[in-house]
Amino acid sequence: MAPPDPLVVLASGGVDSAILVADQAALGSVVYPVYIRFGLSWEEIEEEHLRRFLEALPGRDAVLPLTVLELPVADVYGAHWSVSGSDIPDETTADEAVYLPGRNLLLLAKTSVWCALHGVGRIALGTLQGNPFADSSVGFLSGFAALAAVAMGNHLDVVTPFARFTKAQVLERGRGLPLGHTFSCIAPVGHVHCGRCNKCAERRQGFRQAGIDDQTSYAGG
């Protein structure tokens, strides 16, 4: 049986996309992890964690070196909290509070061009079950793939292998991986998770529900 085609995993440094890199490599794909710098307030620390995770992966022969692309959004986002670092959604907010306008549209637009130039026909996103955002829907992702194929003359599939899984189920798939090197915080304190933002709350809950010891360093414990 031929191995699966190579694919790009859009790796944010968060636990879901980090596990997706390892998961797809374990299934036999050659994985190109791609990180896109938008200029958001937490990205420098997030990227550092992602690099440490990739370096610590066991048996990472099928995972190629990290590709970093630049796509600044400050001129579009203006004073948005993700750029300014002010009024970050905290642990009391709903998932909708952390929506980044056009996030997947922007991620996929630049990555699809990279894929066409490098002969890669699949992009994987770490979208989970219950994602409430329209740019994570099947209709949007399939529509984007079709549009990109027309624009670039390169067949493209956008896949979401974890779309049927909860965060706890994804964490279970990543049991034994160096998850302490992943980063999910949108209001870091120094180089550690703040422990109080929306994404830290989601991370804590996921580890708790999966029954996995959370080795994450949170400010204030």
Short mmCIF file of C-alpha atoms in Angstrom, two decimals:
data_model
loop_
_atom_site.label_atom_id
_atom_site.label_comp_id
_atom_site.label_asym_id
_atom_site.label_seq_id
_atom_site.Cartn_x
_atom_site.Cartn_y
_atom_site.Cartn_z
CA MET A 1 0.00 0.00 0.00
CA ALA A 2 1.35 3.41 -0.97
CA PRO A 3 1.92 5.84 1.92
CA PRO A 4 -0.45 8.82 2.19
CA ASP A 5 0.48 11.92 0.22
CA PRO A 6 2.55 14.54 2.01
CA LEU A 7 0.59 17.25 3.78
CA VAL A 8 1.00 20.57 5.53
CA VAL A 9 -0.14 20.78 9.14
CA LEU A 10 -0.88 24.34 10.17
CA ALA A 11 0.84 24.14 13.54
CA SER A 12 0.05 26.97 15.93
CA GLY A 13 2.00 25.60 18.86
CA GLY A 14 -1.26 24.78 20.60
CA VAL A 15 -1.79 21.28 21.89
CA ASP A 16 -4.32 20.24 19.22
CA SER A 17 -2.23 21.10 16.17
CA ALA A 18 0.94 19.79 17.82
CA ILE A 19 -0.70 16.41 18.39
CA LEU A 20 -1.98 16.54 14.80
CA VAL A 21 1.61 16.77 13.51
CA ALA A 22 2.60 13.63 15.41
CA ASP A 23 -0.65 11.84 14.59
CA GLN A 24 -0.35 12.34 10.83
CA ALA A 25 3.31 11.33 10.84
CA ALA A 26 2.40 8.15 12.75
CA LEU A 27 -0.18 7.38 10.05
CA GLY A 28 2.59 7.44 7.44
CA SER A 29 2.36 10.92 5.96
CA VAL A 30 5.37 13.13 5.39
CA VAL A 31 4.41 16.21 7.39
CA TYR A 32 5.40 19.78 6.66
CA PRO A 33 4.64 21.78 9.82
CA VAL A 34 3.91 25.39 8.90
CA TYR A 35 3.67 28.30 11.34
CA ILE A 36 2.32 31.66 10.17
CA ARG A 37 3.33 34.80 12.02
CA PHE A 38 0.49 37.31 12.08
CA GLY A 39 2.11 39.63 14.62
CA LEU A 40 -0.20 38.61 17.47
CA SER A 41 0.88 39.36 21.01
CA TRP A 42 1.64 35.76 22.08
CA GLU A 43 3.27 34.42 18.92
CA GLU A 44 6.95 34.72 19.84
CA ILE A 45 6.48 32.51 22.89
CA GLU A 46 4.11 30.17 21.05
CA GLU A 47 6.64 29.61 18.26
CA GLU A 48 9.40 28.88 20.77
CA HIS A 49 7.25 26.18 22.36
CA LEU A 50 6.36 24.69 18.98
CA ARG A 51 10.02 24.40 18.03
CA ARG A 52 10.78 22.64 21.31
CA PHE A 53 7.86 20.26 20.79
CA LEU A 54 9.02 19.33 17.29
CA GLU A 55 12.60 18.80 18.47
CA ALA A 56 11.40 16.55 21.31
CA LEU A 57 9.12 14.38 19.14
CA PRO A 58 10.15 10.72 19.22
CA GLY A 59 10.75 9.13 15.83
CA ARG A 60 10.30 12.41 13.94
CA ASP A 61 11.87 11.29 10.65
CA ALA A 62 8.55 11.89 8.85
CA VAL A 63 8.27 15.45 10.23
CA LEU A 64 10.19 17.98 8.17
CA PRO A 65 11.74 21.17 9.60
CA LEU A 66 9.35 23.95 10.55
CA THR A 67 8.43 26.40 7.78
CA VAL A 68 7.60 29.91 8.98
CA LEU A 69 5.59 32.32 6.81
CA GLU A 70 4.94 35.99 7.53
CA LEU A 71 1.46 37.55 7.19
CA PRO A 72 1.19 40.65 9.41
CA VAL A 73 -2.37 41.70 10.24
CA ALA A 74 -1.87 44.77 12.44
CA ASP A 75 -2.84 47.06 9.58
CA VAL A 76 -6.16 45.20 9.31
CA TYR A 77 -6.81 44.28 12.95
CA GLY A 78 -5.87 47.67 14.37
CA ALA A 79 -6.40 47.74 18.16
CA HIS A 80 -7.90 44.23 18.28
CA TRP A 81 -7.06 42.49 21.58
CA SER A 82 -4.97 39.83 19.81
CA VAL A 83 -2.56 42.50 18.60
CA SER A 84 -2.68 44.96 21.50
CA GLY A 85 -2.63 42.36 24.28
CA SER A 86 -5.30 44.36 26.11
CA ASP A 87 -8.68 43.09 27.33
CA ILE A 88 -7.81 39.46 26.64
CA PRO A 89 -10.87 37.15 26.95
CA ASP A 90 -10.61 35.48 30.34
CA GLU A 91 -11.71 32.13 31.72
CA THR A 92 -15.31 33.33 32.16
CA THR A 93 -15.87 34.04 28.44
CA ALA A 94 -17.50 31.83 25.81
CA ASP A 95 -15.51 30.33 22.93
CA GLU A 96 -16.87 33.00 20.59
CA ALA A 97 -14.89 35.61 22.52
CA VAL A 98 -11.58 34.34 21.13
CA TYR A 99 -12.60 34.52 17.48
CA LEU A 100 -9.88 35.99 15.28
CA PRO A 101 -11.48 37.61 12.21
CA GLY A 102 -10.68 35.68 9.04
CA ARG A 103 -8.23 33.41 10.86
CA ASN A 104 -8.63 30.32 8.69
CA LEU A 105 -9.09 32.36 5.54
CA LEU A 106 -5.74 34.04 6.16
CA LEU A 107 -4.01 30.84 7.21
CA LEU A 108 -5.18 28.96 4.16
CA ALA A 109 -4.65 31.73 1.62
CA LYS A 110 -0.91 31.97 2.08
CA THR A 111 -0.39 28.28 2.78
CA SER A 112 -2.25 27.22 -0.36
CA VAL A 113 0.19 29.23 -2.47
CA TRP A 114 3.12 27.61 -0.65
CA CYS A 115 1.59 24.19 -1.28
CA ALA A 116 1.19 24.84 -5.01
CA LEU A 117 4.82 25.91 -5.28
CA HIS A 118 6.06 22.86 -3.34
CA GLY A 119 3.85 20.17 -4.85
CA VAL A 120 1.81 19.51 -1.70
CA GLY A 121 -1.90 18.80 -2.15
CA ARG A 122 -3.25 18.61 1.40
CA ILE A 123 -3.51 21.02 4.32
CA ALA A 124 -4.59 19.78 7.75
CA LEU A 125 -6.13 21.95 10.46
CA GLY A 126 -6.53 20.97 14.11
CA THR A 127 -10.24 21.88 14.21
CA LEU A 128 -12.13 20.08 17.01
CA GLN A 129 -15.71 18.94 17.51
CA GLY A 130 -18.07 21.78 18.28
CA ASN A 131 -15.95 24.54 16.74
CA PRO A 132 -18.48 27.41 16.46
CA PHE A 133 -16.77 29.49 13.78
CA ALA A 134 -18.02 29.65 10.18
CA ASP A 135 -14.50 29.55 8.72
CA SER A 136 -14.06 26.07 10.21
CA SER A 137 -17.19 24.65 8.58
CA VAL A 138 -17.12 21.90 5.97
CA GLY A 139 -18.72 24.26 3.45
CA PHE A 140 -16.09 26.94 3.91
CA LEU A 141 -13.12 24.55 3.84
CA SER A 142 -14.27 22.63 0.78
CA GLY A 143 -15.19 25.87 -0.98
CA PHE A 144 -11.80 27.37 -0.24
CA ALA A 145 -10.02 24.26 -1.52
CA ALA A 146 -11.97 24.41 -4.78
CA LEU A 147 -11.25 28.12 -5.20
CA ALA A 148 -7.53 27.66 -4.50
CA ALA A 149 -7.36 24.81 -7.02
CA VAL A 150 -8.80 27.10 -9.69
CA ALA A 151 -6.50 29.97 -8.76
CA MET A 152 -3.28 27.94 -8.59
CA GLY A 153 -4.00 25.04 -10.95
CA ASN A 154 -3.06 22.68 -8.14
CA HIS A 155 -5.46 20.14 -6.60
CA LEU A 156 -5.91 20.92 -2.92
CA ASP A 157 -7.69 19.17 -0.06
CA VAL A 158 -8.25 20.88 3.28
CA VAL A 159 -8.77 18.24 5.95
CA THR A 160 -9.73 18.33 9.63
CA PRO A 161 -8.82 14.89 11.04
CA PHE A 162 -9.87 15.82 14.59
CA ALA A 163 -13.25 17.37 13.73
CA ARG A 164 -15.14 14.51 15.41
CA PHE A 165 -13.04 14.63 18.58
CA THR A 166 -13.26 16.65 21.78
CA LYS A 167 -10.12 18.19 23.24
CA ALA A 168 -9.98 15.41 25.84
CA GLN A 169 -10.09 12.79 23.08
CA VAL A 170 -7.32 14.54 21.17
CA LEU A 171 -5.21 14.74 24.32
CA GLU A 172 -5.71 11.01 24.77
CA ARG A 173 -4.30 10.49 21.26
CA GLY A 174 -1.31 12.55 22.33
CA ARG A 175 -0.68 10.69 25.57
CA GLY A 176 3.06 10.10 25.87
CA LEU A 177 4.03 13.01 23.61
CA PRO A 178 6.00 15.99 25.02
CA LEU A 179 2.83 18.01 25.56
CA GLY A 180 4.55 20.21 28.13
CA HIS A 181 6.23 21.95 25.19
CA THR A 182 2.90 22.99 23.65
CA PHE A 183 1.45 26.45 24.25
CA SER A 184 -2.21 27.47 24.38
CA CYS A 185 -2.20 30.84 26.15
CA ILE A 186 -3.27 34.20 24.70
CA ALA A 187 -2.01 36.29 27.65
CA PRO A 188 1.37 34.78 28.60
CA VAL A 189 3.19 35.94 31.70
CA GLY A 190 6.84 35.89 30.79
CA HIS A 191 7.28 32.54 29.05
CA VAL A 192 4.54 30.63 30.86
CA HIS A 193 0.77 30.27 30.58
CA CYS A 194 -1.16 32.94 32.46
CA GLY A 195 -3.65 30.39 33.83
CA ARG A 196 -6.52 32.87 33.62
CA CYS A 197 -7.36 33.40 29.94
CA ASN A 198 -10.02 31.60 27.90
CA LYS A 199 -7.49 29.29 26.24
CA CYS A 200 -5.78 28.36 29.52
CA ALA A 201 -9.17 27.41 30.96
CA GLU A 202 -9.87 25.23 27.92
CA ARG A 203 -6.46 23.59 28.26
CA ARG A 204 -6.88 22.86 31.98
CA GLN A 205 -10.33 21.38 31.39
CA GLY A 206 -9.09 19.20 28.55
CA PHE A 207 -6.30 17.64 30.59
CA ARG A 208 -8.66 17.14 33.51
CA GLN A 209 -11.31 15.42 31.38
CA ALA A 210 -8.69 13.23 29.69
CA GLY A 211 -7.30 12.15 33.05
CA ILE A 212 -3.80 13.20 31.99
CA ASP A 213 -1.47 14.95 34.42
CA ASP A 214 -1.14 18.56 33.28
CA GLN A 215 2.55 19.42 33.41
CA THR A 216 1.92 22.96 32.14
CA SER A 217 3.50 25.82 34.09
CA TYR A 218 0.82 28.38 34.92
CA ALA A 219 1.59 31.77 36.47
CA GLY A 220 0.46 31.66 40.05
CA GLY A 221 0.16 27.86 40.00
#
